[in-house]
């Protein structure tokens, strides 16, 4: 019997070691923090999406958390992971992890840059129920990821973001809040305003630039009129 995705995820965080497709051990890298992976797992378990999408897979900690949530919900479901570097820089470690927990049939990797993959997925899919954004973290890329996620996400669906403490991600979230209809949801993560010094932490707190992952529920399919602009 294969290991469950969440057991494998926790084991990897403990050992900080992963294996590639040929069994070679490598140090875990580029991963989201464990409490954030646990929160992702809880959100997906609670909402049991039929179709989930993630941007940014790396060694697949978010992938295991999402598949773990689908597994716990026991309701089938499918995850699509967009990452241009899975078989190259990440040596298929994420794919190997999915195979180890016997969930390859519920998982598909689109090995392309987000700006090529997401327009094709928008044409292909009728809608998605859940998305997690953890790819390239500059403002333009996060905004682009959100733009396409918003087009695919059904009303009531949820989108989560990693590295929200980065000014670029925070700015993209300010766009989400001013130019679309979403409500932030509490996933049990206390806001974290820690920084390398007191001044930075104060700025962070004042700007509410929370380091933890943040999740938003889509309230409705809505876009402003063609000439709308709100400062964000
Ligand atoms: C921080 S890592 C993702 C970590 C992963 N979510 C986890 O928790 O294990 C960021 C990932 O984004 C991918 N990436 C970089 N540029 C990208 C792009 N333009 N489109 C999609 N993915 C991209 C990288 O290959 C890398 O795997």
PDB file of C-alpha atoms and ligand atoms in Angstrom:
ATOM      1  CA  UNK A   1       0.000   0.000   0.000  1.00  0.00           C
ATOM      2  CA  UNK A   2       1.311   3.474  -0.854  1.00  0.00           C
ATOM      3  CA  UNK A   3       1.956   6.246   1.645  1.00  0.00           C
ATOM      4  CA  UNK A   4      -0.660   9.037   1.839  1.00  0.00           C
ATOM      5  CA  UNK A   5       0.322  12.422   0.358  1.00  0.00           C
ATOM      6  CA  UNK A   6       0.252  14.136   3.745  1.00  0.00           C
ATOM      7  CA  UNK A   7       2.329  11.430   5.434  1.00  0.00           C
ATOM      8  CA  UNK A   8       4.877  11.752   2.649  1.00  0.00           C
ATOM      9  CA  UNK A   9       4.821  15.548   2.891  1.00  0.00           C
ATOM     10  CA  UNK A  10       5.445  15.469   6.661  1.00  0.00           C
ATOM     11  CA  UNK A  11       8.200  12.864   6.256  1.00  0.00           C
ATOM     12  CA  UNK A  12       9.956  15.055   3.676  1.00  0.00           C
ATOM     13  CA  UNK A  13       9.774  18.143   5.922  1.00  0.00           C
ATOM     14  CA  UNK A  14      11.263  16.066   8.746  1.00  0.00           C
ATOM     15  CA  UNK A  15      14.126  14.578   6.739  1.00  0.00           C
ATOM     16  CA  UNK A  16      14.510  17.586   4.395  1.00  0.00           C
ATOM     17  CA  UNK A  17      15.389  15.054   1.720  1.00  0.00           C
ATOM     18  CA  UNK A  18      13.649  14.105  -1.511  1.00  0.00           C
ATOM     19  CA  UNK A  19      14.336  11.548  -4.240  1.00  0.00           C
ATOM     20  CA  UNK A  20      14.349  12.039  -7.986  1.00  0.00           C
ATOM     21  CA  UNK A  21      12.821   9.604 -10.487  1.00  0.00           C
ATOM     22  CA  UNK A  22      15.899   7.346 -10.390  1.00  0.00           C
ATOM     23  CA  UNK A  23      16.016   7.247  -6.582  1.00  0.00           C
ATOM     24  CA  UNK A  24      18.871   9.713  -6.109  1.00  0.00           C
ATOM     25  CA  UNK A  25      18.530  11.674  -2.825  1.00  0.00           C
ATOM     26  CA  UNK A  26      18.538  15.463  -2.973  1.00  0.00           C
ATOM     27  CA  UNK A  27      18.069  18.197  -0.379  1.00  0.00           C
ATOM     28  CA  UNK A  28      14.573  19.682  -0.254  1.00  0.00           C
ATOM     29  CA  UNK A  29      14.499  23.158  -1.780  1.00  0.00           C
ATOM     30  CA  UNK A  30      12.212  26.036  -2.790  1.00  0.00           C
ATOM     31  CA  UNK A  31       9.460  24.695  -0.543  1.00  0.00           C
ATOM     32  CA  UNK A  32       6.688  26.568   1.245  1.00  0.00           C
ATOM     33  CA  UNK A  33       6.968  26.539   5.059  1.00  0.00           C
ATOM     34  CA  UNK A  34       5.455  23.524   6.861  1.00  0.00           C
ATOM     35  CA  UNK A  35       2.692  25.447   8.758  1.00  0.00           C
ATOM     36  CA  UNK A  36       1.636  26.931   5.426  1.00  0.00           C
ATOM     37  CA  UNK A  37       1.585  23.497   3.796  1.00  0.00           C
ATOM     38  CA  UNK A  38      -0.552  22.202   6.696  1.00  0.00           C
ATOM     39  CA  UNK A  39      -2.943  25.152   6.209  1.00  0.00           C
ATOM     40  CA  UNK A  40      -3.138  24.425   2.467  1.00  0.00           C
ATOM     41  CA  UNK A  41      -3.950  20.801   3.241  1.00  0.00           C
ATOM     42  CA  UNK A  42      -6.721  21.887   5.660  1.00  0.00           C
ATOM     43  CA  UNK A  43      -8.273  24.340   3.191  1.00  0.00           C
ATOM     44  CA  UNK A  44      -8.417  21.718   0.448  1.00  0.00           C
ATOM     45  CA  UNK A  45      -9.749  19.021   2.832  1.00  0.00           C
ATOM     46  CA  UNK A  46     -12.479  21.393   4.009  1.00  0.00           C
ATOM     47  CA  UNK A  47     -13.559  22.518   0.542  1.00  0.00           C
ATOM     48  CA  UNK A  48     -12.961  19.329  -1.502  1.00  0.00           C
ATOM     49  CA  UNK A  49     -12.521  20.953  -4.930  1.00  0.00           C
ATOM     50  CA  UNK A  50     -13.221  18.886  -8.046  1.00  0.00           C
ATOM     51  CA  UNK A  51     -10.551  20.690 -10.005  1.00  0.00           C
ATOM     52  CA  UNK A  52      -7.594  22.463  -8.410  1.00  0.00           C
ATOM     53  CA  UNK A  53      -4.756  24.364 -10.087  1.00  0.00           C
ATOM     54  CA  UNK A  54      -1.365  25.402  -8.759  1.00  0.00           C
ATOM     55  CA  UNK A  55       1.305  27.614 -10.288  1.00  0.00           C
ATOM     56  CA  UNK A  56       4.769  26.620  -9.032  1.00  0.00           C
ATOM     57  CA  UNK A  57       5.453  23.010  -8.060  1.00  0.00           C
ATOM     58  CA  UNK A  58       9.223  22.669  -7.379  1.00  0.00           C
ATOM     59  CA  UNK A  59       9.687  19.562  -5.172  1.00  0.00           C
ATOM     60  CA  UNK A  60       5.938  19.372  -4.739  1.00  0.00           C
ATOM     61  CA  UNK A  61       5.206  20.272  -1.113  1.00  0.00           C
ATOM     62  CA  UNK A  62       2.173  22.317  -2.146  1.00  0.00           C
ATOM     63  CA  UNK A  63       1.285  19.520  -4.577  1.00  0.00           C
ATOM     64  CA  UNK A  64       1.292  16.929  -1.768  1.00  0.00           C
ATOM     65  CA  UNK A  65      -0.703  19.260   0.497  1.00  0.00           C
ATOM     66  CA  UNK A  66      -3.384  19.754  -2.174  1.00  0.00           C
ATOM     67  CA  UNK A  67      -3.478  16.080  -3.165  1.00  0.00           C
ATOM     68  CA  UNK A  68      -3.565  15.243   0.564  1.00  0.00           C
ATOM     69  CA  UNK A  69      -6.665  17.397   0.891  1.00  0.00           C
ATOM     70  CA  UNK A  70      -8.297  15.649  -2.073  1.00  0.00           C
ATOM     71  CA  UNK A  71      -7.322  12.268  -0.602  1.00  0.00           C
ATOM     72  CA  UNK A  72      -8.724  13.192   2.842  1.00  0.00           C
ATOM     73  CA  UNK A  73     -11.986  14.422   1.296  1.00  0.00           C
ATOM     74  CA  UNK A  74     -12.167  11.060  -0.500  1.00  0.00           C
ATOM     75  CA  UNK A  75     -14.161  12.733  -3.252  1.00  0.00           C
ATOM     76  CA  UNK A  76     -11.847  12.192  -6.237  1.00  0.00           C
ATOM     77  CA  UNK A  77     -10.788  15.493  -7.715  1.00  0.00           C
ATOM     78  CA  UNK A  78      -7.903  16.488  -9.910  1.00  0.00           C
ATOM     79  CA  UNK A  79      -4.908  18.801  -9.568  1.00  0.00           C
ATOM     80  CA  UNK A  80      -3.124  20.549 -12.435  1.00  0.00           C
ATOM     81  CA  UNK A  81       0.372  21.870 -11.611  1.00  0.00           C
ATOM     82  CA  UNK A  82       1.950  24.484 -13.883  1.00  0.00           C
ATOM     83  CA  UNK A  83       5.741  24.592 -13.680  1.00  0.00           C
ATOM     84  CA  UNK A  84       8.207  25.005 -16.566  1.00  0.00           C
ATOM     85  CA  UNK A  85      11.095  23.436 -14.650  1.00  0.00           C
ATOM     86  CA  UNK A  86       9.683  20.206 -13.171  1.00  0.00           C
ATOM     87  CA  UNK A  87      11.714  17.716 -15.235  1.00  0.00           C
ATOM     88  CA  UNK A  88      14.776  19.967 -15.580  1.00  0.00           C
ATOM     89  CA  UNK A  89      15.778  22.018 -12.503  1.00  0.00           C
ATOM     90  CA  UNK A  90      13.562  19.954 -10.173  1.00  0.00           C
ATOM     91  CA  UNK A  91      14.482  16.570 -11.725  1.00  0.00           C
ATOM     92  CA  UNK A  92      10.891  15.297 -11.604  1.00  0.00           C
ATOM     93  CA  UNK A  93      10.970  15.162  -7.800  1.00  0.00           C
ATOM     94  CA  UNK A  94       7.418  16.523  -7.548  1.00  0.00           C
ATOM     95  CA  UNK A  95       6.120  13.964 -10.053  1.00  0.00           C
ATOM     96  CA  UNK A  96       7.998  11.185  -8.227  1.00  0.00           C
ATOM     97  CA  UNK A  97       6.361  12.168  -4.918  1.00  0.00           C
ATOM     98  CA  UNK A  98       2.924  12.036  -6.497  1.00  0.00           C
ATOM     99  CA  UNK A  99       3.698   8.587  -7.899  1.00  0.00           C
ATOM    100  CA  UNK A 100       4.947   7.366  -4.493  1.00  0.00           C
ATOM    101  CA  UNK A 101       1.553   8.116  -2.985  1.00  0.00           C
ATOM    102  CA  UNK A 102      -0.342   6.501  -5.841  1.00  0.00           C
ATOM    103  CA  UNK A 103      -2.075   9.679  -7.010  1.00  0.00           C
ATOM    104  CA  UNK A 104      -0.695  10.137 -10.534  1.00  0.00           C
ATOM    105  CA  UNK A 105      -4.157   9.510 -12.031  1.00  0.00           C
ATOM    106  CA  UNK A 106      -5.432  12.600 -10.210  1.00  0.00           C
ATOM    107  CA  UNK A 107      -2.535  14.808 -11.215  1.00  0.00           C
ATOM    108  CA  UNK A 108      -1.305  16.486 -14.373  1.00  0.00           C
ATOM    109  CA  UNK A 109       1.796  18.611 -14.838  1.00  0.00           C
ATOM    110  CA  UNK A 110       1.774  21.341 -17.476  1.00  0.00           C
ATOM    111  CA  UNK A 111       5.458  21.941 -18.000  1.00  0.00           C
ATOM    112  CA  UNK A 112       5.247  25.447 -19.421  1.00  0.00           C
ATOM    113  CA  UNK A 113       5.683  29.033 -18.294  1.00  0.00           C
ATOM    114  CA  UNK A 114       2.512  30.376 -16.670  1.00  0.00           C
ATOM    115  CA  UNK A 115       1.943  32.967 -19.396  1.00  0.00           C
ATOM    116  CA  UNK A 116       1.809  30.192 -22.001  1.00  0.00           C
ATOM    117  CA  UNK A 117       0.034  27.539 -19.928  1.00  0.00           C
ATOM    118  CA  UNK A 118      -2.744  29.612 -18.360  1.00  0.00           C
ATOM    119  CA  UNK A 119      -4.293  30.956 -21.609  1.00  0.00           C
ATOM    120  CA  UNK A 120      -4.451  27.349 -22.939  1.00  0.00           C
ATOM    121  CA  UNK A 121      -5.981  26.082 -19.695  1.00  0.00           C
ATOM    122  CA  UNK A 122      -8.558  28.882 -19.829  1.00  0.00           C
ATOM    123  CA  UNK A 123      -9.570  27.691 -23.298  1.00  0.00           C
ATOM    124  CA  UNK A 124      -9.611  24.046 -22.259  1.00  0.00           C
ATOM    125  CA  UNK A 125     -11.334  24.088 -18.858  1.00  0.00           C
ATOM    126  CA  UNK A 126     -14.864  25.175 -18.108  1.00  0.00           C
ATOM    127  CA  UNK A 127     -14.011  26.208 -14.553  1.00  0.00           C
ATOM    128  CA  UNK A 128     -11.824  25.447 -11.555  1.00  0.00           C
ATOM    129  CA  UNK A 129     -12.741  25.297  -7.857  1.00  0.00           C
ATOM    130  CA  UNK A 130      -9.426  26.093  -6.213  1.00  0.00           C
ATOM    131  CA  UNK A 131      -6.072  27.682  -7.088  1.00  0.00           C
ATOM    132  CA  UNK A 132      -2.760  28.187  -5.310  1.00  0.00           C
ATOM    133  CA  UNK A 133      -0.299  30.766  -6.656  1.00  0.00           C
ATOM    134  CA  UNK A 134       3.382  30.165  -5.877  1.00  0.00           C
ATOM    135  CA  UNK A 135       5.333  30.714  -9.097  1.00  0.00           C
ATOM    136  CA  UNK A 136       7.512  33.682 -10.081  1.00  0.00           C
ATOM    137  CA  UNK A 137       7.000  36.351  -7.446  1.00  0.00           C
ATOM    138  CA  UNK A 138       7.322  39.657  -9.294  1.00  0.00           C
ATOM    139  CA  UNK A 139       4.205  41.837  -9.464  1.00  0.00           C
ATOM    140  CA  UNK A 140       3.560  41.264 -13.181  1.00  0.00           C
ATOM    141  CA  UNK A 141       3.706  37.455 -12.907  1.00  0.00           C
ATOM    142  CA  UNK A 142       1.566  37.243  -9.759  1.00  0.00           C
ATOM    143  CA  UNK A 143      -0.969  39.600 -11.320  1.00  0.00           C
ATOM    144  CA  UNK A 144      -0.948  37.569 -14.540  1.00  0.00           C
ATOM    145  CA  UNK A 145      -1.490  34.347 -12.557  1.00  0.00           C
ATOM    146  CA  UNK A 146      -4.367  35.940 -10.668  1.00  0.00           C
ATOM    147  CA  UNK A 147      -5.889  37.414 -13.860  1.00  0.00           C
ATOM    148  CA  UNK A 148      -6.178  33.944 -15.423  1.00  0.00           C
ATOM    149  CA  UNK A 149      -7.143  32.209 -12.180  1.00  0.00           C
ATOM    150  CA  UNK A 150      -9.978  34.717 -11.766  1.00  0.00           C
ATOM    151  CA  UNK A 151     -11.232  33.938 -15.285  1.00  0.00           C
ATOM    152  CA  UNK A 152     -11.322  30.201 -14.492  1.00  0.00           C
ATOM    153  CA  UNK A 153     -12.388  30.202 -10.835  1.00  0.00           C
ATOM    154  CA  UNK A 154     -16.104  29.623 -10.238  1.00  0.00           C
ATOM    155  CA  UNK A 155     -17.935  31.957  -7.832  1.00  0.00           C
ATOM    156  CA  UNK A 156     -17.515  30.406  -4.386  1.00  0.00           C
ATOM    157  CA  UNK A 157     -14.101  29.006  -5.373  1.00  0.00           C
ATOM    158  CA  UNK A 158     -10.943  29.810  -3.417  1.00  0.00           C
ATOM    159  CA  UNK A 159      -7.524  31.164  -4.374  1.00  0.00           C
ATOM    160  CA  UNK A 160      -4.485  31.109  -2.078  1.00  0.00           C
ATOM    161  CA  UNK A 161      -1.185  32.987  -2.394  1.00  0.00           C
ATOM    162  CA  UNK A 162       2.270  32.211  -1.041  1.00  0.00           C
ATOM    163  CA  UNK A 163       4.901  34.772   0.026  1.00  0.00           C
ATOM    164  CA  UNK A 164       2.304  37.471   0.670  1.00  0.00           C
ATOM    165  CA  UNK A 165       4.894  39.435   2.664  1.00  0.00           C
ATOM    166  CA  UNK A 166       6.741  40.256  -0.574  1.00  0.00           C
ATOM    167  CA  UNK A 167       5.818  43.808  -1.656  1.00  0.00           C
ATOM    168  CA  UNK A 168       5.082  42.525  -5.189  1.00  0.00           C
ATOM    169  CA  UNK A 169       2.628  39.865  -3.965  1.00  0.00           C
ATOM    170  CA  UNK A 170       1.063  42.308  -1.500  1.00  0.00           C
ATOM    171  CA  UNK A 171       0.531  44.758  -4.386  1.00  0.00           C
ATOM    172  CA  UNK A 172      -1.124  42.076  -6.533  1.00  0.00           C
ATOM    173  CA  UNK A 173      -3.460  41.317  -3.601  1.00  0.00           C
ATOM    174  CA  UNK A 174      -4.299  45.025  -3.400  1.00  0.00           C
ATOM    175  CA  UNK A 175      -5.380  44.762  -7.067  1.00  0.00           C
ATOM    176  CA  UNK A 176      -7.520  41.709  -6.248  1.00  0.00           C
ATOM    177  CA  UNK A 177      -9.235  43.612  -3.440  1.00  0.00           C
ATOM    178  CA  UNK A 178      -9.910  46.785  -5.450  1.00  0.00           C
ATOM    179  CA  UNK A 179     -10.616  45.422  -8.949  1.00  0.00           C
ATOM    180  CA  UNK A 180     -12.489  42.144  -8.325  1.00  0.00           C
ATOM    181  CA  UNK A 181     -15.027  40.822  -5.812  1.00  0.00           C
ATOM    182  CA  UNK A 182     -13.302  38.556  -3.293  1.00  0.00           C
ATOM    183  CA  UNK A 183     -13.487  38.117   0.484  1.00  0.00           C
ATOM    184  CA  UNK A 184     -10.490  37.010   2.528  1.00  0.00           C
ATOM    185  CA  UNK A 185     -11.092  33.819   4.510  1.00  0.00           C
ATOM    186  CA  UNK A 186      -9.591  32.746   7.814  1.00  0.00           C
ATOM    187  CA  UNK A 187      -7.636  29.516   7.411  1.00  0.00           C
ATOM    188  CA  UNK A 188      -6.251  29.477  10.947  1.00  0.00           C
ATOM    189  CA  UNK A 189      -2.979  31.291  10.200  1.00  0.00           C
ATOM    190  CA  UNK A 190      -2.324  34.227  12.524  1.00  0.00           C
ATOM    191  CA  UNK A 191      -0.938  37.298  10.690  1.00  0.00           C
ATOM    192  CA  UNK A 192       2.863  37.300  10.818  1.00  0.00           C
ATOM    193  CA  UNK A 193       4.556  40.705  10.614  1.00  0.00           C
ATOM    194  CA  UNK A 194       8.058  39.598  11.602  1.00  0.00           C
ATOM    195  CA  UNK A 195      10.962  41.239   9.791  1.00  0.00           C
ATOM    196  CA  UNK A 196      14.751  41.510  10.083  1.00  0.00           C
ATOM    197  CA  UNK A 197      14.530  44.639  12.267  1.00  0.00           C
ATOM    198  CA  UNK A 198      12.006  46.587  14.354  1.00  0.00           C
ATOM    199  CA  UNK A 199      11.563  49.362  11.800  1.00  0.00           C
ATOM    200  CA  UNK A 200      10.780  46.920   8.984  1.00  0.00           C
ATOM    201  CA  UNK A 201       8.397  44.991  11.256  1.00  0.00           C
ATOM    202  CA  UNK A 202       6.592  48.232  12.131  1.00  0.00           C
ATOM    203  CA  UNK A 203       6.232  49.157   8.455  1.00  0.00           C
ATOM    204  CA  UNK A 204       4.980  45.669   7.724  1.00  0.00           C
ATOM    205  CA  UNK A 205       2.409  45.868  10.520  1.00  0.00           C
ATOM    206  CA  UNK A 206       1.201  49.327   9.460  1.00  0.00           C
ATOM    207  CA  UNK A 207       0.855  48.202   5.840  1.00  0.00           C
ATOM    208  CA  UNK A 208      -0.630  44.868   7.037  1.00  0.00           C
ATOM    209  CA  UNK A 209       1.905  43.104   4.820  1.00  0.00           C
ATOM    210  CA  UNK A 210       1.363  39.670   6.330  1.00  0.00           C
ATOM    211  CA  UNK A 211       4.094  37.053   5.688  1.00  0.00           C
ATOM    212  CA  UNK A 212       1.686  34.150   5.939  1.00  0.00           C
ATOM    213  CA  UNK A 213      -0.306  32.655   3.084  1.00  0.00           C
ATOM    214  CA  UNK A 214      -3.607  34.374   2.388  1.00  0.00           C
ATOM    215  CA  UNK A 215      -6.773  32.889   0.921  1.00  0.00           C
ATOM    216  CA  UNK A 216      -9.701  34.570  -0.797  1.00  0.00           C
ATOM    217  CA  UNK A 217     -13.153  33.327  -1.765  1.00  0.00           C
ATOM    218  CA  UNK A 218     -14.517  34.572  -5.076  1.00  0.00           C
ATOM    219  CA  UNK A 219     -17.859  36.246  -4.430  1.00  0.00           C
ATOM    220  CA  UNK A 220     -19.008  36.689  -8.006  1.00  0.00           C
ATOM    221  CA  UNK A 221     -17.916  36.814 -11.625  1.00  0.00           C
ATOM    222  CA  UNK A 222     -17.325  40.522 -11.880  1.00  0.00           C
ATOM    223  CA  UNK A 223     -15.070  42.934 -13.695  1.00  0.00           C
ATOM    224  CA  UNK A 224     -15.227  46.727 -13.544  1.00  0.00           C
ATOM    225  CA  UNK A 225     -16.243  48.846 -16.541  1.00  0.00           C
ATOM    226  CA  UNK A 226     -13.640  49.485 -19.244  1.00  0.00           C
ATOM    227  CA  UNK A 227     -12.500  52.851 -17.826  1.00  0.00           C
ATOM    228  CA  UNK A 228     -12.473  51.958 -14.124  1.00  0.00           C
ATOM    229  CA  UNK A 229      -9.407  52.569 -12.008  1.00  0.00           C
ATOM    230  CA  UNK A 230      -8.965  52.444  -8.282  1.00  0.00           C
ATOM    231  CA  UNK A 231      -5.683  53.278  -6.545  1.00  0.00           C
ATOM    232  CA  UNK A 232      -4.160  50.136  -5.056  1.00  0.00           C
TER     233      UNK A 232
HETATM  234  C1  LIG B   1       8.760  28.646  -4.584  1.00  0.00           C
HETATM  235  S1  LIG B   1       8.791  27.427  -5.811  1.00  0.00           S
HETATM  236  C2  LIG B   1       7.269  26.573  -5.576  1.00  0.00           C
HETATM  237  C3  LIG B   1       7.247  25.754  -4.325  1.00  0.00           C
HETATM  238  C4  LIG B   1       6.107  24.791  -4.257  1.00  0.00           C
HETATM  239  N1  LIG B   1       4.836  25.453  -4.348  1.00  0.00           N
HETATM  240  C5  LIG B   1       6.218  24.036  -2.937  1.00  0.00           C
HETATM  241  O1  LIG B   1       5.558  24.421  -1.972  1.00  0.00           O
HETATM  242  O2  LIG B   1       6.977  23.056  -2.879  1.00  0.00           O
HETATM  243  C6  LIG B   1       8.442  28.389  -7.244  1.00  0.00           C
HETATM  244  C7  LIG B   1       8.230  27.564  -8.499  1.00  0.00           C
HETATM  245  O3  LIG B   1       7.755  28.423  -9.522  1.00  0.00           O
HETATM  246  C8  LIG B   1       8.243  27.932 -10.740  1.00  0.00           C
HETATM  247  N2  LIG B   1       8.219  29.020 -11.715  1.00  0.00           N
HETATM  248  C9  LIG B   1       9.155  29.968 -11.954  1.00  0.00           C
HETATM  249  N3  LIG B   1       8.767  30.776 -12.953  1.00  0.00           N
HETATM  250  C10 LIG B   1       7.566  30.328 -13.344  1.00  0.00           C
HETATM  251  C11 LIG B   1       6.671  30.737 -14.360  1.00  0.00           C
HETATM  252  N4  LIG B   1       6.919  31.799 -15.137  1.00  0.00           N
HETATM  253  N5  LIG B   1       5.516  30.033 -14.509  1.00  0.00           N
HETATM  254  C12 LIG B   1       5.236  28.989 -13.699  1.00  0.00           C
HETATM  255  N6  LIG B   1       6.058  28.550 -12.734  1.00  0.00           N
HETATM  256  C13 LIG B   1       7.209  29.210 -12.559  1.00  0.00           C
HETATM  257  C14 LIG B   1       9.641  27.439 -10.411  1.00  0.00           C
HETATM  258  O4  LIG B   1      10.067  26.476 -11.363  1.00  0.00           O
HETATM  259  C15 LIG B   1       9.460  26.870  -9.016  1.00  0.00           C
HETATM  260  O5  LIG B   1       9.207  25.502  -9.077  1.00  0.00           O
END
